[in-house]
mmCIF file of C-alpha atoms and ligand atoms in Angstrom:
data_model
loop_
_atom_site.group_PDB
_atom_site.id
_atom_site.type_symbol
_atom_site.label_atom_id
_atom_site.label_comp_id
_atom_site.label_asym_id
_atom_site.label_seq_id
_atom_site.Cartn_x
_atom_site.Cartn_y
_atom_site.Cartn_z
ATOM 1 C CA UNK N 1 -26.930 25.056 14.203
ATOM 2 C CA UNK N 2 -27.551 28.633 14.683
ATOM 3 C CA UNK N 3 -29.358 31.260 11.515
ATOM 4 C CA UNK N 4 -26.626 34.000 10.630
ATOM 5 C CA UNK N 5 -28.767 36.774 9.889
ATOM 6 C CA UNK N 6 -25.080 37.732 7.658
ATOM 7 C CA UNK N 7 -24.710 36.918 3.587
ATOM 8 C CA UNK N 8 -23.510 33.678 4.235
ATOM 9 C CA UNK N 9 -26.794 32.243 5.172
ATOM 10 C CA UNK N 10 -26.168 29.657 7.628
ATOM 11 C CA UNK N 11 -23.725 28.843 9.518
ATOM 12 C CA UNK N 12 -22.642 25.981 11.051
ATOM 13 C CA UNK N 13 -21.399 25.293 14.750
ATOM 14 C CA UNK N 14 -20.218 21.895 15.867
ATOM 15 C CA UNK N 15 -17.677 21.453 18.342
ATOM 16 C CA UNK N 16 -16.739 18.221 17.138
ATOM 17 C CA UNK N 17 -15.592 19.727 14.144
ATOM 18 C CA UNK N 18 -13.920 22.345 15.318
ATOM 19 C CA UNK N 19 -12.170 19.797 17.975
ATOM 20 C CA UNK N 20 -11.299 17.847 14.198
ATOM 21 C CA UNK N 21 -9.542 21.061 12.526
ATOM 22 C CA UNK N 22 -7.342 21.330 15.557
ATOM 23 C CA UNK N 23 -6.499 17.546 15.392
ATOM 24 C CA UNK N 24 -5.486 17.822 12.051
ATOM 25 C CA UNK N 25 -3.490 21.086 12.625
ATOM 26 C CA UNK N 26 -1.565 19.286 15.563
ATOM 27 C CA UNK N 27 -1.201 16.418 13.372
ATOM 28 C CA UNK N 28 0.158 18.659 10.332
ATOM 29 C CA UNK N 29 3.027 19.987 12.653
ATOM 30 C CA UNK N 30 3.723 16.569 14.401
ATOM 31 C CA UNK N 31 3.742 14.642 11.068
ATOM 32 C CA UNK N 32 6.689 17.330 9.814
ATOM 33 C CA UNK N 33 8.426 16.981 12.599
ATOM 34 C CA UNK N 34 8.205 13.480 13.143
ATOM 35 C CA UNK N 35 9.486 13.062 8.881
ATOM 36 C CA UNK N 36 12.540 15.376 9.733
ATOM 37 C CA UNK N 37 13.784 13.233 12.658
ATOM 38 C CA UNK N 38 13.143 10.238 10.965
ATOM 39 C CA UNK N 39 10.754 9.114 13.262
ATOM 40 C CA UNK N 40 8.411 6.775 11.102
ATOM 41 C CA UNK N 41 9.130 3.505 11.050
ATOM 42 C CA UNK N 42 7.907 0.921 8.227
ATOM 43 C CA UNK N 43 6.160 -2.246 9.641
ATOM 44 C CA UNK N 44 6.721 -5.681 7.565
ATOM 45 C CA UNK N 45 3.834 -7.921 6.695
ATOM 46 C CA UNK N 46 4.719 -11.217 4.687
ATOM 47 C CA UNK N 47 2.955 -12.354 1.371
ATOM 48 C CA UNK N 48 2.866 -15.791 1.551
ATOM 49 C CA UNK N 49 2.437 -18.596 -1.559
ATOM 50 C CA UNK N 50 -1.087 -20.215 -1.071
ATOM 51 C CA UNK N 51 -0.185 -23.996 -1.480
ATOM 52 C CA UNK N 52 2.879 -23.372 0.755
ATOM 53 C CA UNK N 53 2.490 -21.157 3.248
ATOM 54 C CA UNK N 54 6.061 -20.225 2.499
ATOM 55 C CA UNK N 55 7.262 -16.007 2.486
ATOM 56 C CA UNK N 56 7.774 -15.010 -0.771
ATOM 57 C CA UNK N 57 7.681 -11.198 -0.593
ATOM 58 C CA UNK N 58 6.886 -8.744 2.240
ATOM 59 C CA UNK N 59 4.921 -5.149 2.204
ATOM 60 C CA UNK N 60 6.479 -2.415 4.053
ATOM 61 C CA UNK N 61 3.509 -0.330 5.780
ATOM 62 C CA UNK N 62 4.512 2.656 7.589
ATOM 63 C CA UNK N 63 3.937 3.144 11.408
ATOM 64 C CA UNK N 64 3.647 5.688 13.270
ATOM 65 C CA UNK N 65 3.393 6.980 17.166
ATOM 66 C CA UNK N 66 3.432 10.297 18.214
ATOM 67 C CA UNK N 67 3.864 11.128 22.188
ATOM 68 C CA UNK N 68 0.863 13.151 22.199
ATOM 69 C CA UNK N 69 -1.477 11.926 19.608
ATOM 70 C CA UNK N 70 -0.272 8.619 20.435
ATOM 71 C CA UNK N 71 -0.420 5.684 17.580
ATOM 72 C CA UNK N 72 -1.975 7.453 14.032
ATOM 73 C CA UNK N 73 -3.068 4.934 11.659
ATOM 74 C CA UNK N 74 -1.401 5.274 7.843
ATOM 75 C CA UNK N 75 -5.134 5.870 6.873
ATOM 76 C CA UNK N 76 -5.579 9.011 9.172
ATOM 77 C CA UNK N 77 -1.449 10.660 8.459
ATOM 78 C CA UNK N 78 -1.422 9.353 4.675
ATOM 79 C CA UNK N 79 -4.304 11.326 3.216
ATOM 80 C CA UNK N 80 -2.821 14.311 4.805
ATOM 81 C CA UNK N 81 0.467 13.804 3.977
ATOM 82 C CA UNK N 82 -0.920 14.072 0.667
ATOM 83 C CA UNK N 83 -2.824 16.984 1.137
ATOM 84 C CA UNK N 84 0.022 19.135 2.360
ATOM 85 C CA UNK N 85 2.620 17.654 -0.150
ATOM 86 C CA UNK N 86 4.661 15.648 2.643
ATOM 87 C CA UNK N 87 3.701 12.439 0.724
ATOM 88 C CA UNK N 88 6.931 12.855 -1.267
ATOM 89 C CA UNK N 89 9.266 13.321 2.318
ATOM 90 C CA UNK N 90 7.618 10.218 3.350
ATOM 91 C CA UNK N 91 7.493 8.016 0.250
ATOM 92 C CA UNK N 92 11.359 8.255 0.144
ATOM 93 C CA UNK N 93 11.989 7.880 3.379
ATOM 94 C CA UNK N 94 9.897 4.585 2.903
ATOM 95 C CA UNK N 95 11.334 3.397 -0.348
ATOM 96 C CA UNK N 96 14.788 3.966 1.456
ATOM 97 C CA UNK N 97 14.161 2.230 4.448
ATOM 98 C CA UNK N 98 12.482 -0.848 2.607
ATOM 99 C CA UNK N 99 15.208 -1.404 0.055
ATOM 100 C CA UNK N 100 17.744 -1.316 2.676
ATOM 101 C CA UNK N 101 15.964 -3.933 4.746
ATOM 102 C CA UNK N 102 15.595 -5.901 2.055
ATOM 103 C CA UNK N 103 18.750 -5.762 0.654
ATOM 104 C CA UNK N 104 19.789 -7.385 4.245
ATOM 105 C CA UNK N 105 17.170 -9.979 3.992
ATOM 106 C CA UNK N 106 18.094 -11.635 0.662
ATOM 107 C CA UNK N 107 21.142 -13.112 2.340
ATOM 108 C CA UNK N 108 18.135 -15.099 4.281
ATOM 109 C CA UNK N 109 15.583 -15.488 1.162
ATOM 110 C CA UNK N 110 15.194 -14.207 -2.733
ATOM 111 C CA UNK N 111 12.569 -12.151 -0.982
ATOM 112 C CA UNK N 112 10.780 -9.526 -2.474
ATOM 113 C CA UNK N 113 9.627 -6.354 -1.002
ATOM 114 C CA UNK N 114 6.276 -4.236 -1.898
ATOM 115 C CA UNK N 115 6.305 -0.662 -1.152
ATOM 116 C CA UNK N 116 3.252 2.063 -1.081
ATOM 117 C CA UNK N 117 3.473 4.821 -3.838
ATOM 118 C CA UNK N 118 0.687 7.398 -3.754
ATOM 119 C CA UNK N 119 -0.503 9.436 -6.564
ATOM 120 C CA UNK N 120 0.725 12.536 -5.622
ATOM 121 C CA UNK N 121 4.264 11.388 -6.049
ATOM 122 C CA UNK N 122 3.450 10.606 -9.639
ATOM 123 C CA UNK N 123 2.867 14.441 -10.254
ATOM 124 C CA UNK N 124 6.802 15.210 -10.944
ATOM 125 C CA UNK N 125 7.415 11.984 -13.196
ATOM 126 C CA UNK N 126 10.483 12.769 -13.753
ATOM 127 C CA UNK N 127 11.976 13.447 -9.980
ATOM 128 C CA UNK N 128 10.310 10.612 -8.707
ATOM 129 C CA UNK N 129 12.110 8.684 -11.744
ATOM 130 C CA UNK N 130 15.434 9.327 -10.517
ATOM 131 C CA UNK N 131 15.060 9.097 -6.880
ATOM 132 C CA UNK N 132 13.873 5.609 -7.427
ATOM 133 C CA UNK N 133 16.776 4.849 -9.253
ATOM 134 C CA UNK N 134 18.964 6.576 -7.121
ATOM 135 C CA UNK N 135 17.647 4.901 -3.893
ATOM 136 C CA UNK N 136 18.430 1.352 -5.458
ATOM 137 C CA UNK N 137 21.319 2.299 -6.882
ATOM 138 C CA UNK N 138 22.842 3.119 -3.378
ATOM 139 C CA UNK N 139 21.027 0.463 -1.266
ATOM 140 C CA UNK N 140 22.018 -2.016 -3.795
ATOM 141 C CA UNK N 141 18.591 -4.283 -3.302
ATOM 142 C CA UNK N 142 18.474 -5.667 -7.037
ATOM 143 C CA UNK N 143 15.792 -3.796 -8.640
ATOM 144 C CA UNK N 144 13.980 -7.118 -9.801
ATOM 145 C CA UNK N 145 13.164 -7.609 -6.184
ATOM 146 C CA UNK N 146 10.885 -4.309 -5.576
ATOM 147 C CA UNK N 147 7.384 -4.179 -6.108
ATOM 148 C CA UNK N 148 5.512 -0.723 -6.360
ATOM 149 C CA UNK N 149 1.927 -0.676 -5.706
ATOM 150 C CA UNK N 150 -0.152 1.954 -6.975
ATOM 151 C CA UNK N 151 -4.118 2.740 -6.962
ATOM 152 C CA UNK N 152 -6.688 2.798 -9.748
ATOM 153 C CA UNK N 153 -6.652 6.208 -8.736
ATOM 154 C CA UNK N 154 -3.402 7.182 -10.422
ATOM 155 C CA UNK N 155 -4.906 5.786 -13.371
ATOM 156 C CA UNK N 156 -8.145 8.204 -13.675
ATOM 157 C CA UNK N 157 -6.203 10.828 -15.319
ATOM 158 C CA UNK N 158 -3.523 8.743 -17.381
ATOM 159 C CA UNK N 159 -1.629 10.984 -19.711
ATOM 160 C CA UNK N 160 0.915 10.506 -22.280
ATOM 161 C CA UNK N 161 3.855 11.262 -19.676
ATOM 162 C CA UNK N 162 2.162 8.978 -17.016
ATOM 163 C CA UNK N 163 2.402 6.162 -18.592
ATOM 164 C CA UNK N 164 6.022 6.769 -19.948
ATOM 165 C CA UNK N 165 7.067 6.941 -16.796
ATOM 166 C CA UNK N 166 5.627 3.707 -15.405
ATOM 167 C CA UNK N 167 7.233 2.188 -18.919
ATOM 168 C CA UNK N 168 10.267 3.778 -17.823
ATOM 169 C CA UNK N 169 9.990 2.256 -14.190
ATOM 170 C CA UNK N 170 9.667 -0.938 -14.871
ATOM 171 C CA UNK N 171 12.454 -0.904 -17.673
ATOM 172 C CA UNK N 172 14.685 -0.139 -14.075
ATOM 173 C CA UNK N 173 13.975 -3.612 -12.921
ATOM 174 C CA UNK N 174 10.768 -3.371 -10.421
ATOM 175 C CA UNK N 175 7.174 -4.336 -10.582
ATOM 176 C CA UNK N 176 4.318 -2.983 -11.000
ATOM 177 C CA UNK N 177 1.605 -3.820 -8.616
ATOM 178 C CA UNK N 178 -2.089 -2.400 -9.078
ATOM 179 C CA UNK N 179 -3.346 -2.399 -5.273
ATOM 180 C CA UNK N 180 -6.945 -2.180 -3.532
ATOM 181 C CA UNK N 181 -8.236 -3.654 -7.131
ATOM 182 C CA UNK N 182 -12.037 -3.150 -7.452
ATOM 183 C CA UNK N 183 -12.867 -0.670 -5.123
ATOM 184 C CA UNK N 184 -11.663 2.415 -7.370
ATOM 185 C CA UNK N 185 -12.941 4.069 -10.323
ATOM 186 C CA UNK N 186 -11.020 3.715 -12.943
ATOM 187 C CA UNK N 187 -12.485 1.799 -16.345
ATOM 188 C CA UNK N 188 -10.852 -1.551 -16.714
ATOM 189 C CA UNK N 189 -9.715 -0.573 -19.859
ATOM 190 C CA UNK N 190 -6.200 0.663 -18.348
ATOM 191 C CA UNK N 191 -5.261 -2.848 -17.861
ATOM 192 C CA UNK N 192 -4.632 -2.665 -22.128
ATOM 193 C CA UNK N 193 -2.734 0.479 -21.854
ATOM 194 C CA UNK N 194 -0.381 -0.358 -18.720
ATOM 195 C CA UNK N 195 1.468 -3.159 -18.044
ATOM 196 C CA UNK N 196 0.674 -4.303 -14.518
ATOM 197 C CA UNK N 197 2.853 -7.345 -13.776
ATOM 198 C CA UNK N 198 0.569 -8.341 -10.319
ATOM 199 C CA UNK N 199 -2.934 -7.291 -8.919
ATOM 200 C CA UNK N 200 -3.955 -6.967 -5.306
ATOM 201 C CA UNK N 201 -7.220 -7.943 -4.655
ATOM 202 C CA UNK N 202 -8.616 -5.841 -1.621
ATOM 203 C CA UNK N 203 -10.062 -7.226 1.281
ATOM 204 C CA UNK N 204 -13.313 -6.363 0.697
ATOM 205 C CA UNK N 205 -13.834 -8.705 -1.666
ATOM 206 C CA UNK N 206 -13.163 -11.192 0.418
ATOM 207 C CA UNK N 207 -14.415 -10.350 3.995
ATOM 208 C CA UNK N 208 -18.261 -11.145 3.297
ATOM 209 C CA UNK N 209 -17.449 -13.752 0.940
ATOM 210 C CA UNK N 210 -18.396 -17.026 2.930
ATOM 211 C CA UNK N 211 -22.040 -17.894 2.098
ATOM 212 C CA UNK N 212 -22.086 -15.265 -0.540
ATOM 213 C CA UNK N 213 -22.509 -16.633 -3.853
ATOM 214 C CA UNK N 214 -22.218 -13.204 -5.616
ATOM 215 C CA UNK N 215 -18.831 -12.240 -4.034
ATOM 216 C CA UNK N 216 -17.634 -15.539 -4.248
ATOM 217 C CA UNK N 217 -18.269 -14.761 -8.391
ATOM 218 C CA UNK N 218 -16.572 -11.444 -8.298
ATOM 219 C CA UNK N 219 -13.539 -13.045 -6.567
ATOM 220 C CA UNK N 220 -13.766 -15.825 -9.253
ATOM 221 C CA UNK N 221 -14.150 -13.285 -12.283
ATOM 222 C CA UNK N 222 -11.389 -11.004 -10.710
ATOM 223 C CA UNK N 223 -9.106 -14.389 -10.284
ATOM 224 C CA UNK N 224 -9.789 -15.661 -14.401
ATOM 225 C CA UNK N 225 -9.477 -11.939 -15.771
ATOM 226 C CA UNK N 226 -5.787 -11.800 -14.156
ATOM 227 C CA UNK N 227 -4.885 -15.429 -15.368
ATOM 228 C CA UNK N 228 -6.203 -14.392 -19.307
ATOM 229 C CA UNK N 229 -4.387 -11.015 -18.598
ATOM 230 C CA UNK N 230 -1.308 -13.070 -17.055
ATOM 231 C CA UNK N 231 -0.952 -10.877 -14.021
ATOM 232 C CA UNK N 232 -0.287 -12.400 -10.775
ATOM 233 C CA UNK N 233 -2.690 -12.054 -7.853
ATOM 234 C CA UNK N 234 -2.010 -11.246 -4.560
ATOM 235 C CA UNK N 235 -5.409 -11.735 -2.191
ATOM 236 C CA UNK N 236 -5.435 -9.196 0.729
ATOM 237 C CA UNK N 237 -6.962 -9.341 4.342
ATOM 238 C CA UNK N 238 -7.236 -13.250 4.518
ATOM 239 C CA UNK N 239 -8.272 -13.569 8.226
ATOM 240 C CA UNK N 240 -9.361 -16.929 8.065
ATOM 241 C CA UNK N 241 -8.294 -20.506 6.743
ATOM 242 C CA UNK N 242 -11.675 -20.676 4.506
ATOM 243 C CA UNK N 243 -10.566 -17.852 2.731
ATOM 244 C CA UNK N 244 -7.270 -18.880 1.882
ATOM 245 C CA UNK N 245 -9.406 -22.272 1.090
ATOM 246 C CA UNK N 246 -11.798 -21.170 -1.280
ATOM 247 C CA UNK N 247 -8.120 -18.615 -3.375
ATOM 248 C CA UNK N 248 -5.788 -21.788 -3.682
ATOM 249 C CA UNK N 249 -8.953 -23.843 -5.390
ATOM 250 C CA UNK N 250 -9.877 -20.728 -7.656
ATOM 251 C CA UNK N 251 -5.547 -20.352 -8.634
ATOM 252 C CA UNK N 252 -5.423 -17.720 -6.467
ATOM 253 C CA UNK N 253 -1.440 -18.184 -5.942
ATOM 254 C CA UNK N 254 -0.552 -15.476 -3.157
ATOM 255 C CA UNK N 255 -2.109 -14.288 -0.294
ATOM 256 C CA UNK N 256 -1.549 -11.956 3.081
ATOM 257 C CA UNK N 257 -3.331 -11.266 5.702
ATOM 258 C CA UNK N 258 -3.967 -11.690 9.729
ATOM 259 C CA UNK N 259 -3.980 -15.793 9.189
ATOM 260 C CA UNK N 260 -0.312 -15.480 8.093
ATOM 261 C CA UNK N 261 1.139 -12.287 10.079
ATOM 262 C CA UNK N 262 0.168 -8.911 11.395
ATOM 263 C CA UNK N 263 2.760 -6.710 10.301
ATOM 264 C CA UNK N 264 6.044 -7.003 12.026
ATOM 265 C CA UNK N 265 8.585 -4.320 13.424
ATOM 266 C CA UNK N 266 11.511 -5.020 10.904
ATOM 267 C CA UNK N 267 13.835 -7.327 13.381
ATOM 268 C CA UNK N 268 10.291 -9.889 14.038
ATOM 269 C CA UNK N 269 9.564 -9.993 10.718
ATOM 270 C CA UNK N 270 13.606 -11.217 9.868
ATOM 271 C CA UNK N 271 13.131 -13.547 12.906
ATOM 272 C CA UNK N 272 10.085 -15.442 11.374
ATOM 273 C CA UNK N 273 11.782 -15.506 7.494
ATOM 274 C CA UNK N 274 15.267 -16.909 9.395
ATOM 275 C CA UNK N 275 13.035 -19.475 10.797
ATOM 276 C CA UNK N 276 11.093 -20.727 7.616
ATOM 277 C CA UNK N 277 14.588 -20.967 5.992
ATOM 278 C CA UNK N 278 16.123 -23.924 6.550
ATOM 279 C CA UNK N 279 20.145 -22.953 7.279
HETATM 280 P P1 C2E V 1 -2.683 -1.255 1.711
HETATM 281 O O1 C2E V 1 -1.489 -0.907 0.922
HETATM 282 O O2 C2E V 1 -3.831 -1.844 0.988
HETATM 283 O O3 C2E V 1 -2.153 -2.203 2.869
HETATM 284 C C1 C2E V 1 -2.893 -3.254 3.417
HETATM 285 C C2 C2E V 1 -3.576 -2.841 4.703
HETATM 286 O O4 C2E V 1 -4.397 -3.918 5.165
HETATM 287 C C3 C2E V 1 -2.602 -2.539 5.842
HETATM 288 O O5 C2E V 1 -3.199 -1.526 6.648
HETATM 289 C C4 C2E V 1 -2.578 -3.869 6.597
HETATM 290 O O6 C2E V 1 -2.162 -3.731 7.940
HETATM 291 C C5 C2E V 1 -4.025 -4.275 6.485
HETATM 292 N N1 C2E V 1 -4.221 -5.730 6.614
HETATM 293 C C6 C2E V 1 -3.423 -6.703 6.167
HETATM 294 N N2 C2E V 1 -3.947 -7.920 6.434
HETATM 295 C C7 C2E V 1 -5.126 -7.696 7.067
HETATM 296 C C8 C2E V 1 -6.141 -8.567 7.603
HETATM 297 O O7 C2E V 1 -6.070 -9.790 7.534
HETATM 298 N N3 C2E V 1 -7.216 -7.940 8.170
HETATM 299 C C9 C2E V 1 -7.329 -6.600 8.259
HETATM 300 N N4 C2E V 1 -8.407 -6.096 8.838
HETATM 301 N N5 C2E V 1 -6.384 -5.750 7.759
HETATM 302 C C10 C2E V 1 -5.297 -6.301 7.175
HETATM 303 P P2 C2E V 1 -2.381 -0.294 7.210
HETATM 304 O O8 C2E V 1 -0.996 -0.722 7.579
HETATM 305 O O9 C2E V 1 -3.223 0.361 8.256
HETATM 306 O O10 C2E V 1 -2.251 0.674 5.968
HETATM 307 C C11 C2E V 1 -3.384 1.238 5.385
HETATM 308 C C12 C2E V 1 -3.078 1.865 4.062
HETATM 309 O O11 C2E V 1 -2.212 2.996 4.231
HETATM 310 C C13 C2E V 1 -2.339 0.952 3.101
HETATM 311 O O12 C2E V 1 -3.243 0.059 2.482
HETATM 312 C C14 C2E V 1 -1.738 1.965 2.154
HETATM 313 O O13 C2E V 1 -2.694 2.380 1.212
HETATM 314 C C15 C2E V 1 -1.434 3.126 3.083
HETATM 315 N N6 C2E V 1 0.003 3.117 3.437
HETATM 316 C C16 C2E V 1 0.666 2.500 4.437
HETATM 317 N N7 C2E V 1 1.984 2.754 4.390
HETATM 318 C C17 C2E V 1 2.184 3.571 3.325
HETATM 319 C C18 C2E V 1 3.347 4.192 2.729
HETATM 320 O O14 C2E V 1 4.512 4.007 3.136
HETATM 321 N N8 C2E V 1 3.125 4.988 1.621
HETATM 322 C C19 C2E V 1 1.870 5.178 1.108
HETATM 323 N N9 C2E V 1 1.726 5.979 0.020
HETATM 324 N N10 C2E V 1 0.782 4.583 1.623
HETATM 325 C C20 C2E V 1 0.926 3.798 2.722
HETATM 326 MG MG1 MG V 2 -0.405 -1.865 -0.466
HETATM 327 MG MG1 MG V 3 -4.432 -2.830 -0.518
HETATM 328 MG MG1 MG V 4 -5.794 -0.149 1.227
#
């Protein structure tokens, strides 16, 4: 921290930071790169029914490893891919990849698969509209069988054309999913002006829960506002067998998380769905 005697005031000198600009520079160039030779590759982790323990849909999460930054976590490349406008490059490269995989898998199971939108792809409605329909279209996974899970964030500047297009969306067959519920901040109102078939509740929620009577209450209010709203619930993150416990006695019906599955590279996951299905 040095005194500029210049207009500016202060300045600022931190060699951490400056080490951080360069990362994300690197990371920038790798990340277009790595989208143009199709070098992300889309994880699979099962969503499981409570009572049964049996695979009823799977989320595609997207994985990647660079040679020189080595393995980037989706919550380091995804917020930049959305700064720099690469979100939309990658979000059809997912959807793609995900209905395709799918599409194989239903020969196995009447599985469903969940994909990642972010907001920024909601910014050209009507693109996104008809790559979505052209995707399934030429994959052929039966559009009933997507879910697309968006964040409250979408929601905190809802317009007209907005929620058209999620009208539209879900006229095409798919699902709408409202993921990471709680932790944004959008009014709860917008569950009267959308129609969200399924809410994900995230992990937070549940992580300190055990000997916590007032997120055990949240978890409970969250679980009875989706049953009067008749939205399915998905709980995330359940890590351990009290967990999934306390969900299945408060009607939580679906659940994912480390107890279950870590996500899968696409051929494990098809291995462990092949051997839950009786031939
Ligand atoms: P998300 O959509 O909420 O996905 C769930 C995250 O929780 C995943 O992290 C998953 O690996 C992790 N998880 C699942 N079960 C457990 C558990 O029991 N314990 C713990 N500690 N974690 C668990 P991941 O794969 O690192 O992805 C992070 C976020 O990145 C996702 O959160 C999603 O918001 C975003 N993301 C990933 N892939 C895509 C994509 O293709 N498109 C977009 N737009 N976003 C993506
Ligand atoms: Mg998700
Ligand atoms: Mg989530
Ligand atoms: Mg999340």
């Amino acid at each position: 921290q040095v005194k500029d005697s210049g207009r500016n005031g202060y300045r600022f000198f931190d060699s951490s930071m400056s080490h951080g600009v360069q990362r994300k520079l690197l990371m920038d160039s790798r990340l277009r790169k790595a989208l143009n030779n199709n070098e992300l590759e889309l994880h699979y982790q099962p969503i499981v029914e409570l009572a049964s323990g049996k695979i009823i849909a799977v989320e595609a999460l997207m994985r990647w490893h660079d040679a020189e930054l080595g393995f980037v976590s989706p919550t380091e490349f995804i917020p930049l891919a959305e700064r720099t406008g690469v979100i939309n490059q990658l979000g059809e490269q997912a959807l793609r990849q995900a209905c395709i995989n799918a599409q194989a898998w239903q020969s196995i199971a009447p599985i469903s698969v969940a994909v990642n939108f972010s907001s920024v792809q909601f910014r050209q409605c009507e693109p996104l509209l008809m790559k979505i329909e052209r995707i399934l279209s030429s994959t052929g996974l039966d559009p009933k069988r997507l879910d697309i899970e968006v964040t409250e964030s979408l929601l905190i500047s809802e317009s007209g054309e907005l929620r058209q297009t999620l009208q539209q969306l879900q006229a095409l067959g798919p699902q709408l999913s409202i993921d990471d519920f709680g932790t944004g901040y959008s009014a709860l109102s917008y569950l009267q002006r959308f129609s969200f078939n399924k809410l994900k509740i995230d992990r937070s929620f549940l992580q300190h829960m055990e000997h916590n009577e007032p997120d055990q209450a949240l978890v409970k209010a969250i679980l009875a506002m989706a049953a009067a709203l008749d939205l399915k619930v998905v709980a995330e993150g359940i890590e351990a067998q009290w967990q999934a416990d306390f969900l299945t006695k408060h009607q939580c019906q679906f659940g994912q998380g480390y107890l279950y599955s870590k996500p899968l590279p696409a051929e494990e996951f098809e291995a462990l769905l092949r051997q839950q299905t009786p031939l």
